Amino acid sequence: MTKLRRIFNFIAGMIMIAAAMIMLLFPDDAYIFILLFLGISFLAAGAGTLSYYFSMARFMTGGKMILYKGSILLDFAVLSLSLTTVPKIYVLLYLASVHAFSGFVEIMRADETKQSGSKNYRMKLMHGIINILLAVCCIIFIKKTHTAVIIYCLGLIYSGIVRIITAFRRQVFVYIR
């Protein structure tokens, strides 16, 4: 991981923690902040993925998958930013499904890392399990918006801490001759 990427991960983790703290202070208005934060996150990821596609990945084998991924992320951004008039229960179901999907992907990545022989799969596995538990808790407390907001903010704080830890973790490089 380059120094610039480490700095970006550290700053992103701090922004995630700060946003979660603000949402915890104002749980009545957190509904709009959650949608805004989720939409901006999807928008940044989609724009980054599409810029990667147009700069390099279109010449690679399987580059069209990166184009599809970027397009889908942009679609999720538009969906997230347009859900302000939908009843809160549907938005909480949407958030729970995003957490569940993210958790399953993280668990699959941890399994792939473990199968490749790496010993650094535990943090990914825990991150995935916690995301799935957060999704289950959001569904259990779906009628109580404040509780679901608190659960979402705790998950956001945890994800921010994981990003900060990842920024300071030493990376092992494998050189092939």
Coordinates of N, CA and C in Angstrom, one line a residue, residues 16-165:
M16 N -15.4 8.7 8.7 CA -16.5 7.8 9.1 C -16.8 7.9 10.6
I17 N -15.8 7.9 11.4 CA -16.0 8.0 12.8 C -16.7 9.4 13.2
A18 N -16.2 10.5 12.6 CA -16.8 11.8 12.9 C -18.3 11.8 12.4
A19 N -18.6 11.3 11.2 CA -20.0 11.3 10.7 C -20.9 10.4 11.6
A20 N -20.4 9.3 12.1 CA -21.1 8.5 13.1 C -21.4 9.2 14.4
M21 N -20.4 9.9 14.9 CA -20.6 10.7 16.1 C -21.7 11.8 15.9
I22 N -21.6 12.5 14.8 CA -22.6 13.5 14.5 C -24.0 12.9 14.4
M23 N -24.1 11.7 13.8 CA -25.4 11.1 13.7 C -25.9 10.6 15.0
L24 N -25.0 10.2 15.9 CA -25.4 9.8 17.2 C -25.9 11.0 18.0
L25 N -25.4 12.2 17.8 CA -25.8 13.4 18.5 C -27.2 13.8 18.1
F26 N -27.5 13.6 16.8 CA -28.8 14.0 16.2 C -29.5 12.9 15.6
P27 N -30.1 11.9 16.4 CA -30.7 10.7 15.8 C -32.0 11.0 15.0
D28 N -32.6 12.1 15.3 CA -33.9 12.4 14.5 C -33.5 12.8 13.1
D29 N -32.4 13.5 12.9 CA -32.0 13.9 11.5 C -31.1 13.0 10.9
A30 N -30.7 11.9 11.6 CA -29.7 11.0 11.1 C -30.2 10.2 9.8
Y31 N -31.5 10.1 9.7 CA -32.0 9.4 8.5 C -31.5 10.0 7.2
I32 N -31.6 11.4 7.1 CA -31.1 12.1 5.9 C -29.6 11.9 5.8
F33 N -28.9 12.1 6.9 CA -27.4 12.0 6.9 C -27.0 10.6 6.5
I34 N -27.7 9.5 6.9 CA -27.3 8.2 6.5 C -27.4 8.0 5.0
L35 N -28.6 8.5 4.5 CA -28.8 8.4 3.0 C -27.7 9.2 2.2
L36 N -27.4 10.4 2.7 CA -26.4 11.3 2.1 C -25.1 10.6 2.2
F37 N -24.7 10.1 3.3 CA -23.4 9.5 3.5 C -23.3 8.2 2.6
L38 N -24.3 7.4 2.6 CA -24.3 6.2 1.7 C -24.2 6.6 0.3
G39 N -25.0 7.6 -0.1 CA -25.0 8.0 -1.6 C -23.7 8.5 -2.0
I40 N -23.1 9.4 -1.2 CA -21.8 9.9 -1.5 C -20.7 8.8 -1.6
S41 N -20.8 7.9 -0.6 CA -19.8 6.8 -0.7 C -20.0 5.9 -1.9
F42 N -21.2 5.6 -2.3 CA -21.4 4.9 -3.6 C -21.0 5.7 -4.8
L43 N -21.2 7.0 -4.7 CA -20.9 7.8 -5.8 C -19.3 7.9 -6.0
A44 N -18.6 8.0 -4.9 CA -17.2 8.1 -5.0 C -16.6 6.8 -5.4
A45 N -17.1 5.7 -4.9 CA -16.6 4.4 -5.4 C -16.9 4.1 -6.8
G46 N -18.1 4.5 -7.3 CA -18.5 4.3 -8.7 C -17.7 5.1 -9.6
A47 N -17.5 6.4 -9.2 CA -16.7 7.3 -10.1 C -15.2 6.8 -10.1
G48 N -14.7 6.4 -9.0 CA -13.3 5.8 -9.0 C -13.2 4.6 -9.8
T49 N -14.2 3.7 -9.8 CA -14.1 2.5 -10.5 C -14.2 2.8 -12.0
L50 N -15.1 3.7 -12.4 CA -15.2 4.1 -13.8 C -14.0 4.8 -14.3
S51 N -13.4 5.6 -13.5 CA -12.1 6.3 -14.0 C -11.0 5.3 -14.2
Y52 N -11.0 4.3 -13.3 CA -10.0 3.2 -13.4 C -10.3 2.4 -14.7
Y53 N -11.6 2.2 -15.0 CA -11.9 1.5 -16.3 C -11.4 2.2 -17.5
F54 N -11.8 3.5 -17.5 CA -11.4 4.3 -18.7 C -9.9 4.6 -18.8
S55 N -9.2 4.6 -17.8 CA -7.8 4.8 -17.9 C -7.0 3.5 -18.1
M56 N -7.3 2.4 -17.5 CA -6.5 1.2 -17.7 C -7.3 -0.1 -17.9
A57 N -8.4 -0.3 -17.3 CA -9.0 -1.6 -17.3 C -9.7 -2.0 -18.6
R58 N -10.0 -1.0 -19.4 CA -10.6 -1.3 -20.7 C -9.7 -2.1 -21.6
F59 N -8.4 -2.1 -21.3 CA -7.4 -2.8 -22.1 C -7.1 -4.2 -21.5
M60 N -7.7 -4.4 -20.3 CA -7.3 -5.7 -19.6 C -8.3 -6.8 -19.9
T61 N -7.9 -8.0 -19.7 CA -8.8 -9.1 -19.8 C -9.8 -9.0 -18.6
G62 N -11.1 -9.1 -18.9 CA -12.1 -8.9 -17.8 C -12.4 -7.5 -17.4
G63 N -12.0 -6.6 -18.2 CA -12.1 -5.2 -17.9 C -13.6 -4.7 -17.9
K64 N -14.4 -5.4 -18.7 CA -15.8 -5.0 -18.8 C -16.5 -5.2 -17.4
M65 N -16.0 -6.2 -16.6 CA -16.6 -6.4 -15.3 C -16.4 -5.2 -14.4
I66 N -15.3 -4.5 -14.6 CA -15.0 -3.3 -13.8 C -16.0 -2.2 -14.3
L67 N -16.2 -2.1 -15.6 CA -17.2 -1.1 -16.1 C -18.6 -1.4 -15.5
Y68 N -19.0 -2.7 -15.5 CA -20.3 -3.0 -14.9 C -20.4 -2.7 -13.4
K69 N -19.3 -3.0 -12.7 CA -19.2 -2.7 -11.3 C -19.4 -1.2 -11.0
G70 N -18.7 -0.4 -11.8 CA -18.8 1.1 -11.6 C -20.1 1.6 -12.0
S71 N -20.8 1.0 -13.0 CA -22.1 1.5 -13.4 C -23.1 1.1 -12.3
I72 N -23.0 -0.1 -11.7 CA -23.9 -0.5 -10.6 C -23.7 0.3 -9.4
L73 N -22.5 0.7 -9.1 CA -22.2 1.5 -7.9 C -22.8 2.9 -8.1
L74 N -22.7 3.4 -9.3 CA -23.4 4.7 -9.6 C -24.9 4.6 -9.5
D75 N -25.5 3.5 -9.9 CA -26.9 3.3 -9.8 C -27.3 3.3 -8.3
F76 N -26.5 2.6 -7.5 CA -26.8 2.6 -6.1 C -26.7 4.0 -5.5
A77 N -25.8 4.8 -6.0 CA -25.6 6.1 -5.5 C -26.9 6.9 -5.8
V78 N -27.4 6.8 -7.0 CA -28.6 7.5 -7.4 C -29.8 7.1 -6.6
L79 N -29.9 5.8 -6.4 CA -31.0 5.2 -5.6 C -30.9 5.7 -4.1
S80 N -29.7 5.7 -3.5 CA -29.5 6.1 -2.2 C -29.9 7.6 -2.0
L81 N -29.5 8.4 -3.0 CA -29.7 9.9 -2.9 C -31.2 10.2 -3.2
S82 N -32.0 9.3 -3.8 CA -33.3 9.6 -4.1 C -34.3 9.0 -3.1
L83 N -33.9 8.4 -2.0 CA -34.8 7.7 -1.1 C -35.3 8.7 0.0
T84 N -35.2 9.9 -0.1 CA -35.6 10.8 1.0 C -37.1 10.9 1.3
T85 N -37.9 10.6 0.3 CA -39.4 10.7 0.5 C -40.0 9.3 0.8
V86 N -39.2 8.3 0.8 CA -39.7 6.9 1.1 C -39.8 6.7 2.6
P87 N -40.8 6.0 3.0 CA -40.9 5.7 4.5 C -39.6 5.1 5.1
K88 N -39.3 5.5 6.3 CA -38.1 5.1 6.9 C -37.9 3.6 7.1
I89 N -38.9 2.8 7.2 CA -38.8 1.4 7.3 C -38.2 0.8 6.1
Y90 N -38.5 1.3 4.9 CA -37.9 0.8 3.7 C -36.4 1.1 3.6
V91 N -36.1 2.3 4.0 CA -34.7 2.7 4.0 C -33.9 1.9 5.0
L92 N -34.5 1.6 6.1 CA -33.7 0.7 7.1 C -33.6 -0.7 6.5
L93 N -34.5 -1.2 5.8 CA -34.4 -2.5 5.1 C -33.3 -2.4 4.0
Y94 N -33.2 -1.3 3.3 CA -32.2 -1.1 2.3 C -30.8 -1.1 3.0
L95 N -30.7 -0.4 4.1 CA -29.4 -0.3 4.9 C -29.0 -1.7 5.4
A96 N -30.0 -2.4 5.9 CA -29.7 -3.8 6.4 C -29.2 -4.7 5.3
S97 N -29.9 -4.5 4.1 CA -29.4 -5.4 3.0 C -28.0 -5.0 2.5
V98 N -27.7 -3.7 2.5 CA -26.3 -3.3 2.2 C -25.3 -3.9 3.2
H99 N -25.7 -3.8 4.5 CA -24.8 -4.4 5.5 C -24.6 -5.9 5.3
A100 N -25.7 -6.6 5.0 CA -25.7 -8.0 4.9 C -24.8 -8.4 3.6
F101 N -25.0 -7.7 2.5 CA -24.3 -8.0 1.3 C -22.8 -7.7 1.5
S102 N -22.5 -6.6 2.2 CA -21.1 -6.3 2.5 C -20.5 -7.3 3.4
G103 N -21.2 -7.8 4.4 CA -20.7 -8.8 5.3 C -20.4 -10.1 4.5
F104 N -21.4 -10.6 3.7 CA -21.1 -11.8 2.9 C -19.9 -11.7 2.0
V105 N -19.8 -10.5 1.3 CA -18.6 -10.3 0.5 C -17.3 -10.4 1.3
E106 N -17.3 -9.7 2.5 CA -16.1 -9.7 3.3 C -15.8 -11.1 3.8
I107 N -16.8 -11.9 4.1 CA -16.5 -13.3 4.6 C -16.0 -14.1 3.4
M108 N -16.5 -13.9 2.2 CA -15.9 -14.6 1.1 C -14.5 -14.2 0.8
R109 N -14.2 -12.9 0.9 CA -12.8 -12.4 0.8 C -11.9 -13.0 1.8
A110 N -12.4 -13.2 3.1 CA -11.6 -13.8 4.1 C -11.3 -15.2 3.8
D111 N -12.3 -15.9 3.3 CA -12.2 -17.3 2.9 C -11.1 -17.5 1.8
E112 N -11.2 -16.6 0.8 CA -10.2 -16.6 -0.3 C -8.8 -16.3 0.2
T113 N -8.7 -15.4 1.2 CA -7.4 -15.1 1.7 C -6.9 -16.2 2.5
K114 N -7.7 -16.9 3.3 CA -7.3 -18.1 4.1 C -6.8 -19.2 3.1
Q115 N -7.6 -19.4 2.1 CA -7.2 -20.5 1.1 C -5.9 -20.3 0.4
S116 N -5.6 -19.0 0.2 CA -4.3 -18.7 -0.4 C -3.1 -18.8 0.5
G117 N -3.4 -19.1 1.8 CA -2.3 -19.4 2.7 C -1.9 -18.2 3.6
S118 N -2.6 -17.1 3.5 CA -2.3 -16.0 4.3 C -2.9 -16.2 5.7
K119 N -2.2 -15.5 6.7 CA -2.7 -15.6 8.1 C -3.5 -14.4 8.5
N120 N -3.6 -13.4 7.6 CA -4.3 -12.2 7.9 C -5.7 -12.1 7.4
Y121 N -6.4 -13.2 7.6 CA -7.8 -13.3 7.2 C -8.8 -13.0 8.4
R122 N -8.3 -13.0 9.6 CA -9.2 -12.9 10.7 C -9.9 -11.6 10.8
M123 N -9.2 -10.5 10.5 CA -9.8 -9.2 10.6 C -10.9 -9.1 9.6
K124 N -10.7 -9.6 8.4 CA -11.7 -9.5 7.3 C -12.9 -10.4 7.7
L125 N -12.7 -11.5 8.3 CA -13.7 -12.4 8.8 C -14.6 -11.8 9.9
M126 N -13.9 -11.1 10.8 CA -14.6 -10.5 11.9 C -15.4 -9.3 11.4
H127 N -14.9 -8.6 10.4 CA -15.6 -7.4 9.8 C -16.8 -7.9 9.1
G128 N -16.7 -9.0 8.4 CA -17.9 -9.6 7.7 C -19.0 -10.0 8.7
I129 N -18.6 -10.7 9.7 CA -19.5 -11.2 10.7 C -20.2 -10.1 11.4
I130 N -19.5 -9.0 11.8 CA -20.1 -7.9 12.5 C -21.0 -7.2 11.5
N131 N -20.7 -7.1 10.2 CA -21.7 -6.5 9.3 C -23.0 -7.3 9.2
I132 N -22.9 -8.6 9.2 CA -24.1 -9.4 9.1 C -24.9 -9.3 10.4
L133 N -24.2 -9.2 11.6 CA -24.9 -9.0 12.9 C -25.6 -7.7 12.9
L134 N -24.9 -6.6 12.4 CA -25.6 -5.3 12.3 C -26.8 -5.4 11.4
A135 N -26.8 -6.1 10.3 CA -27.9 -6.2 9.5 C -29.1 -6.9 10.2
V136 N -28.7 -8.0 10.9 CA -29.8 -8.7 11.7 C -30.4 -7.8 12.8
C137 N -29.5 -7.0 13.5 CA -30.0 -6.1 14.5 C -30.9 -5.0 13.9
C138 N -30.5 -4.5 12.7 CA -31.3 -3.5 12.1 C -32.7 -4.0 11.7
I139 N -32.8 -5.3 11.3 CA -34.1 -5.9 11.0 C -34.9 -6.2 12.3
I140 N -34.2 -6.6 13.3 CA -34.9 -6.8 14.6 C -35.5 -5.5 15.1
F141 N -34.8 -4.5 15.1 CA -35.2 -3.2 15.6 C -35.7 -2.2 14.6
I142 N -36.4 -2.8 13.5 CA -36.8 -1.9 12.4 C -37.9 -1.0 12.7
K143 N -38.7 -1.3 13.7 CA -39.8 -0.4 14.1 C -39.3 0.8 14.9
K144 N -38.1 0.7 15.5 CA -37.5 1.7 16.4 C -36.4 2.4 15.6
T145 N -36.7 3.5 15.0 CA -35.7 4.1 14.1 C -34.5 4.6 14.8
H146 N -34.6 5.1 16.0 CA -33.5 5.6 16.8 C -32.5 4.4 17.1
T147 N -33.0 3.2 17.5 CA -32.2 2.1 17.7 C -31.5 1.6 16.5
A148 N -32.1 1.6 15.4 CA -31.5 1.2 14.1 C -30.4 2.2 13.7
V149 N -30.7 3.5 14.0 CA -29.6 4.5 13.7 C -28.4 4.3 14.6
I150 N -28.6 4.0 15.8 CA -27.5 3.8 16.8 C -26.7 2.5 16.3
I151 N -27.4 1.5 15.9 CA -26.7 0.3 15.4 C -25.9 0.6 14.1
Y152 N -26.5 1.4 13.2 CA -25.8 1.8 12.0 C -24.6 2.6 12.3
C153 N -24.7 3.5 13.3 CA -23.6 4.4 13.7 C -22.5 3.5 14.3
L154 N -22.8 2.6 15.1 CA -21.8 1.7 15.7 C -21.1 0.9 14.6
G155 N -21.8 0.5 13.6 CA -21.2 -0.2 12.5 C -20.2 0.7 11.7
L156 N -20.7 2.0 11.6 CA -19.8 2.9 10.9 C -18.6 3.2 11.7
I157 N -18.7 3.3 13.0 CA -17.5 3.5 13.8 C -16.6 2.4 13.7
Y158 N -17.1 1.1 13.7 CA -16.3 0.0 13.6 C -15.6 -0.1 12.2
S159 N -16.3 0.3 11.2 CA -15.6 0.3 9.9 C -14.6 1.3 9.8
G160 N -14.8 2.5 10.4 CA -13.7 3.5 10.4 C -12.5 3.1 11.2
I161 N -12.7 2.4 12.3 CA -11.6 1.9 13.1 C -10.8 0.8 12.3
V162 N -11.5 0.0 11.5 CA -10.9 -1.0 10.7 C -10.0 -0.4 9.6
R163 N -10.6 0.7 9.0 CA -9.8 1.4 8.0 C -8.5 2.1 8.6
I164 N -8.6 2.6 9.8 CA -7.5 3.2 10.4 C -6.4 2.1 10.7
I165 N -6.9 1.0 11.2 CA -6.0 -0.1 11.5 C -5.3 -0.6 10.2

